[in-house]
PDB file of C-alpha atoms in Angstrom:
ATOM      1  CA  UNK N   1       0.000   0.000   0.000  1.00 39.00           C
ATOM      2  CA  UNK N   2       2.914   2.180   1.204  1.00 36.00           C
ATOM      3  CA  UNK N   3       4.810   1.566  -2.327  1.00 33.00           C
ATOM      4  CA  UNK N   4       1.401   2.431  -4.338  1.00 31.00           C
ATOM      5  CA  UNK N   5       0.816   5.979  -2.606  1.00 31.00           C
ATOM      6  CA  UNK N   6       4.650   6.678  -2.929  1.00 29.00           C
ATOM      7  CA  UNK N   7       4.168   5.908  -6.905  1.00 29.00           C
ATOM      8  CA  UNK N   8       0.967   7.851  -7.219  1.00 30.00           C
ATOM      9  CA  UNK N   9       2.832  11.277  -5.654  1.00 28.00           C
ATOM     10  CA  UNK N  10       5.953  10.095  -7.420  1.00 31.00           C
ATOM     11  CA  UNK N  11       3.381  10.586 -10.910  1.00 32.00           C
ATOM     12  CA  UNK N  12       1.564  13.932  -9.581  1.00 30.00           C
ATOM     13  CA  UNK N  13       4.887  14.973  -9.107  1.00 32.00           C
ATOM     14  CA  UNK N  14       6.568  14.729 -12.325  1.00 35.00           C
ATOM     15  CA  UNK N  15       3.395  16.033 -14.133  1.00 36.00           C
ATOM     16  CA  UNK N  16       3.167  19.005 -12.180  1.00 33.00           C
ATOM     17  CA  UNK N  17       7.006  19.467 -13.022  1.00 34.00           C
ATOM     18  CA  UNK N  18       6.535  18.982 -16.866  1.00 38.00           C
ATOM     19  CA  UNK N  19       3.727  20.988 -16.359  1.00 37.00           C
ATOM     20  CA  UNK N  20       5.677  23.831 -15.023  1.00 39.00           C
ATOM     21  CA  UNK N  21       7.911  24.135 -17.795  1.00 43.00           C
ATOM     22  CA  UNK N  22       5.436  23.972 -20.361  1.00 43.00           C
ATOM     23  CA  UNK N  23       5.286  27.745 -22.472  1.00 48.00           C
ATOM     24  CA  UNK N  24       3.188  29.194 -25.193  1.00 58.00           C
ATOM     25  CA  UNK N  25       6.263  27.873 -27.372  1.00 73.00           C
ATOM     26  CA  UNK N  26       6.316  24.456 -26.464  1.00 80.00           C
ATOM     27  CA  UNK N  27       4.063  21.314 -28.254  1.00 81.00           C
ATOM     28  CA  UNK N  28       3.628  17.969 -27.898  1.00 81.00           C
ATOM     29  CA  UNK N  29       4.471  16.119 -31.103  1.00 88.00           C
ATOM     30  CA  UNK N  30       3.028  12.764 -31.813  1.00 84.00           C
ATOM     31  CA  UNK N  31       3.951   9.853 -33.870  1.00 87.00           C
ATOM     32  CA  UNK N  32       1.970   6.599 -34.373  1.00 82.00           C
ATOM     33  CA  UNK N  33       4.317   5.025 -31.295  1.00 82.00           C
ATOM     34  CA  UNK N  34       5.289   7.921 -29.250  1.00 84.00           C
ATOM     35  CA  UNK N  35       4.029  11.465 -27.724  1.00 84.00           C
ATOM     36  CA  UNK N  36       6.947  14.580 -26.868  1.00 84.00           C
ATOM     37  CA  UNK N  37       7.631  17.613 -26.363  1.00 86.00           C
ATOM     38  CA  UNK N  38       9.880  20.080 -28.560  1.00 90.00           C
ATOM     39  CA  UNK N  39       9.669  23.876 -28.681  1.00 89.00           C
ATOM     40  CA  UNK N  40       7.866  25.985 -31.297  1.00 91.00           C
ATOM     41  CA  UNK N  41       9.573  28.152 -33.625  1.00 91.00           C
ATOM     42  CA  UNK N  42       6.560  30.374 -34.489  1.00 83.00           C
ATOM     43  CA  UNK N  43       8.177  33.841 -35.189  1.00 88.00           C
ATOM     44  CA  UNK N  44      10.827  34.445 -38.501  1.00 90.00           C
ATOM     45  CA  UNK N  45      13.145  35.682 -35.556  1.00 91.00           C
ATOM     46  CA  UNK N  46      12.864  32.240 -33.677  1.00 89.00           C
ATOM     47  CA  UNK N  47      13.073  30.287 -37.288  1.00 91.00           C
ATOM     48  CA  UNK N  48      16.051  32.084 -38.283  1.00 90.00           C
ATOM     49  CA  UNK N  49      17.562  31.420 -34.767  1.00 90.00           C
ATOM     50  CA  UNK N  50      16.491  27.455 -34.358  1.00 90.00           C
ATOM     51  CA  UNK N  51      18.321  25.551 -32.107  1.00 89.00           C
ATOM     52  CA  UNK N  52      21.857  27.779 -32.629  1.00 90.00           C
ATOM     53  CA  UNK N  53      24.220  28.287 -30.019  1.00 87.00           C
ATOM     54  CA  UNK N  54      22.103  25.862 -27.375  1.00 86.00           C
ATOM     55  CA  UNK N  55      24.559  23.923 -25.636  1.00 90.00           C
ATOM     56  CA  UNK N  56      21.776  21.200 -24.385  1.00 88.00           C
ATOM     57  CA  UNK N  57      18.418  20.486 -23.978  1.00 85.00           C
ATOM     58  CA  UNK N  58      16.920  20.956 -20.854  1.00 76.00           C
ATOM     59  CA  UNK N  59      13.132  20.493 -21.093  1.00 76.00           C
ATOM     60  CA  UNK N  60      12.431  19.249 -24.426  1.00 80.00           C
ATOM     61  CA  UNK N  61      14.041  17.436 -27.263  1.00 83.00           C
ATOM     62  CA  UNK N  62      14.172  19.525 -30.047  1.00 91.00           C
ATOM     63  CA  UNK N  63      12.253  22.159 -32.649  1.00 93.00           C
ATOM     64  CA  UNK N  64       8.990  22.242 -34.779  1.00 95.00           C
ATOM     65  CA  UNK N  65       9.086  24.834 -37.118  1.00 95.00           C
ATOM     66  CA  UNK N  66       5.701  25.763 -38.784  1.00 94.00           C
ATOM     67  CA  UNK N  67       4.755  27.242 -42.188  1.00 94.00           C
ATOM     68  CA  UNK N  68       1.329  28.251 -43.512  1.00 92.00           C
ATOM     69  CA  UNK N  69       2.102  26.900 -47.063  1.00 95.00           C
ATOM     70  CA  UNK N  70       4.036  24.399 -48.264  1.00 97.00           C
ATOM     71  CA  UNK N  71       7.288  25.328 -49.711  1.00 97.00           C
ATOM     72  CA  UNK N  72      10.928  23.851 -50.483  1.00 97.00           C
ATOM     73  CA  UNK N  73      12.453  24.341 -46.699  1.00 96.00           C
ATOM     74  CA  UNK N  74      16.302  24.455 -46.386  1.00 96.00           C
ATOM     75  CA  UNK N  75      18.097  24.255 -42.785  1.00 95.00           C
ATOM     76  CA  UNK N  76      21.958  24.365 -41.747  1.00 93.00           C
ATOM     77  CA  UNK N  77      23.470  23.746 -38.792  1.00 95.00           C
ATOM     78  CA  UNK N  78      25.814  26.740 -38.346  1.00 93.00           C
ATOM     79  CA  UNK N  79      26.303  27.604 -34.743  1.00 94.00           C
ATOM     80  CA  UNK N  80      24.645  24.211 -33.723  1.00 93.00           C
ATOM     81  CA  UNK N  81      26.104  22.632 -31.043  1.00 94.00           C
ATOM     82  CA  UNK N  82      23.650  19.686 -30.725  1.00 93.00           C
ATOM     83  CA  UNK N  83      23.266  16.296 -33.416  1.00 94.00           C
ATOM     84  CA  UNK N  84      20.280  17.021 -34.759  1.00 95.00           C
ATOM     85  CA  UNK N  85      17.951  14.408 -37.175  1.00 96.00           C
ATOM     86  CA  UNK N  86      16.168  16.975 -39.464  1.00 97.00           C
ATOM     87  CA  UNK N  87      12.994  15.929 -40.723  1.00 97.00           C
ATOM     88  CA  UNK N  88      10.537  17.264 -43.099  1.00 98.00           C
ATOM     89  CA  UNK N  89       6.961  17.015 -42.897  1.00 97.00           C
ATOM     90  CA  UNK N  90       4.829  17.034 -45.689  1.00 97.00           C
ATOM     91  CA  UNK N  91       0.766  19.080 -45.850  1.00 96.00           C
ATOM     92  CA  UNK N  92      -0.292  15.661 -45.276  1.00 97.00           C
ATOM     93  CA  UNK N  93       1.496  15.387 -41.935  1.00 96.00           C
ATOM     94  CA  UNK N  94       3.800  12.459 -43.244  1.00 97.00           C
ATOM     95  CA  UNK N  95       7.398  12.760 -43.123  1.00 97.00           C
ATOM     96  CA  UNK N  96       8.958  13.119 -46.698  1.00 97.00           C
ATOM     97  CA  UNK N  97      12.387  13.306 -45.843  1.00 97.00           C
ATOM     98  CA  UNK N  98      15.448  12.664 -43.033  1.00 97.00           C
ATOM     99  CA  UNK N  99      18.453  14.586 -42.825  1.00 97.00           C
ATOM    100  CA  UNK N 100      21.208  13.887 -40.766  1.00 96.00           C
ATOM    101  CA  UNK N 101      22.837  17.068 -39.070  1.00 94.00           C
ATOM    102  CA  UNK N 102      26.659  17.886 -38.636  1.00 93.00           C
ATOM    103  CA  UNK N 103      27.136  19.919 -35.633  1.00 93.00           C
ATOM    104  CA  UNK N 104      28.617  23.583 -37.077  1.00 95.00           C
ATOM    105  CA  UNK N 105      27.943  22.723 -40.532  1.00 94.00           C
ATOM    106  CA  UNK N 106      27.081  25.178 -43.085  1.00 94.00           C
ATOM    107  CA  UNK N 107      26.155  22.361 -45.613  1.00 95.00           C
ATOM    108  CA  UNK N 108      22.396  23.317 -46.945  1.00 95.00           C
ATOM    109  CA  UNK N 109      20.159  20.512 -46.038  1.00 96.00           C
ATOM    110  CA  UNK N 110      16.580  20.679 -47.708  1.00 96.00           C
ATOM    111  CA  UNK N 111      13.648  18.951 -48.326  1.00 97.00           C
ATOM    112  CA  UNK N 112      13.075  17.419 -51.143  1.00 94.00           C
ATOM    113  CA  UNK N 113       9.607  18.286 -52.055  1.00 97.00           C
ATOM    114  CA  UNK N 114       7.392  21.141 -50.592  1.00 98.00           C
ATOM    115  CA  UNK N 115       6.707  20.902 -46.891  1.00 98.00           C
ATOM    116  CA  UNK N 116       4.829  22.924 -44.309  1.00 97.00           C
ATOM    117  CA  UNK N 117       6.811  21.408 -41.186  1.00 96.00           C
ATOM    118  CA  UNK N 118      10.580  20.769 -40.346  1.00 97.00           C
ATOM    119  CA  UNK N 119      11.415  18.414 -36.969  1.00 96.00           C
ATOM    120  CA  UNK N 120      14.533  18.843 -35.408  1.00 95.00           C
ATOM    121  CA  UNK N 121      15.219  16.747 -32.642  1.00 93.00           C
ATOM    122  CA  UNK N 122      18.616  14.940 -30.702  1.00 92.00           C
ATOM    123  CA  UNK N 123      19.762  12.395 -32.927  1.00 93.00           C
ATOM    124  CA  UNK N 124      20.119  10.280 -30.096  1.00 90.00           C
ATOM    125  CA  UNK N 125      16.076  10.941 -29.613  1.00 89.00           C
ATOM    126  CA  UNK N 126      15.494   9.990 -32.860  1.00 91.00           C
ATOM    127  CA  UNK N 127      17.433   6.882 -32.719  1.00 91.00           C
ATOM    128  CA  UNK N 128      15.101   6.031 -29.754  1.00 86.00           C
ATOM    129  CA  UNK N 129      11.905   7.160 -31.112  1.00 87.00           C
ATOM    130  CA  UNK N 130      12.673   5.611 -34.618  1.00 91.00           C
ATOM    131  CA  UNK N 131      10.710   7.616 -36.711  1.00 94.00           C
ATOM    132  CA  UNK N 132      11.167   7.162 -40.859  1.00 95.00           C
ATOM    133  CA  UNK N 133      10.137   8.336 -43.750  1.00 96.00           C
ATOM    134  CA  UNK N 134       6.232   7.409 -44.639  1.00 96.00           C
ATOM    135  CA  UNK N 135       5.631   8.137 -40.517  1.00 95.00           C
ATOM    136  CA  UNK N 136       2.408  10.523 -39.537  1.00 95.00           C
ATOM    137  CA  UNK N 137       3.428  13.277 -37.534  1.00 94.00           C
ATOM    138  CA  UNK N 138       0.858  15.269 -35.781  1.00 92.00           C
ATOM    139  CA  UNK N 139       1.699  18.250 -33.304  1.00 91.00           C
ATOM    140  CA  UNK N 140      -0.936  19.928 -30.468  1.00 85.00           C
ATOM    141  CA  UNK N 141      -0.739  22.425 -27.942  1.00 77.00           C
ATOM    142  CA  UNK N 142      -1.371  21.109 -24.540  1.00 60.00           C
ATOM    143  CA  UNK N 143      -3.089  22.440 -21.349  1.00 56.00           C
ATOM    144  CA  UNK N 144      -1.037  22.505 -18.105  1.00 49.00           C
ATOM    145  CA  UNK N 145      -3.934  21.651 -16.382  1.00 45.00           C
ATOM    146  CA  UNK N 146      -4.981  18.805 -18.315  1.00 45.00           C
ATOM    147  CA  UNK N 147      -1.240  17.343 -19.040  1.00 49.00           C
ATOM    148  CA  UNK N 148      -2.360  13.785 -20.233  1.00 51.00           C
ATOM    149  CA  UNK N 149       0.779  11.109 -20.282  1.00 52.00           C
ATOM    150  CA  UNK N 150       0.059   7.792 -22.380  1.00 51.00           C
ATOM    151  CA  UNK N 151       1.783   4.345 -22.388  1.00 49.00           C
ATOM    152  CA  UNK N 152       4.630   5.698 -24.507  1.00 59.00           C
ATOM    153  CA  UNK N 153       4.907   9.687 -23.702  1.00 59.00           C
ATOM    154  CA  UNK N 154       8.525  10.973 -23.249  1.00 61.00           C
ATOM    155  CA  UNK N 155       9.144  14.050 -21.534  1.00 61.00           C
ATOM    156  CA  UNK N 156      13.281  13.839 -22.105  1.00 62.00           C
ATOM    157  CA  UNK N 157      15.152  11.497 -24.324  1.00 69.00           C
ATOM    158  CA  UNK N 158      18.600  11.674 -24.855  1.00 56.00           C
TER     159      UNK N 158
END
């Protein structure tokens, strides 16, 4: 009985913590196996800026960067301390292509088709997560006060 209340305040706990850091620029993202969180570039200022000069993640694993229309997107890595996975997300929601991300690179990586989403997230994450090209990505906004975890939610992987 003892270990059952100590795992049920252990739970209100860490959801009350996630819930915490949770912003107006930060989404859960969700694939057909797993739910996480990644910040929101919303603004041309936080697009242009990404995930440069961030030494770690602290609360999330990574970027979604939003566009109303589908377009050819190109991303570097200048500045970028982090291994990132790029991914590209079609209108559809399905990913259309992976790139992989050399730390401080000023290679051009870019879809290759029109998208309306890019995914950057810890290539370590990714190897976790395992998401390909074909996969459904969805994103939402959540409500701190109704901060749902399922089976195979991750708040942190790396």
């Amino acid at each position: 009985m003892k270990s059952k209340i100590l795992l049920i305040l252990f739970f209100l706990y860490a959801n009350y913590s996630v819930a915490n850091d949770i912003n107006e620029n930060t989404i859960y993202v969700h694939t057909d196996f797993y739910d996480f969180i990644v910040d929101l570039a919303i603004t041309n200022e936080d697009k242009k800026k990404g995930l440069m000069n961030i030494k770690s993640l602290s609360n999330t694993n990574g970027m979604l960067f939003i566009y109303n229309k589908p377009q050819i997107l190109r991303m570097w890595m200048k500045n970028t301390y982090l291994k990132l996975d790029i991914i590209f997300i079609d209108e559809n929601h399905f990913v259309s292509s992976i790139e992989k991300g050399k730390k401080f690179s000023k290679d051009i990586l870019s879809s290759k088709k029109p998208v309306i989403a890019v995914l950057e997230i810890l290539s370590t994450c990714n190897k976790k997560i395992g998401i390909k090209i074909g996969d459904k990505i969805s994103w939402s906004y959540f409500e701190k006060d109704n901060l749902i975890k399922t089976k195979n939610h991750i708040d942190k992987c790396s």
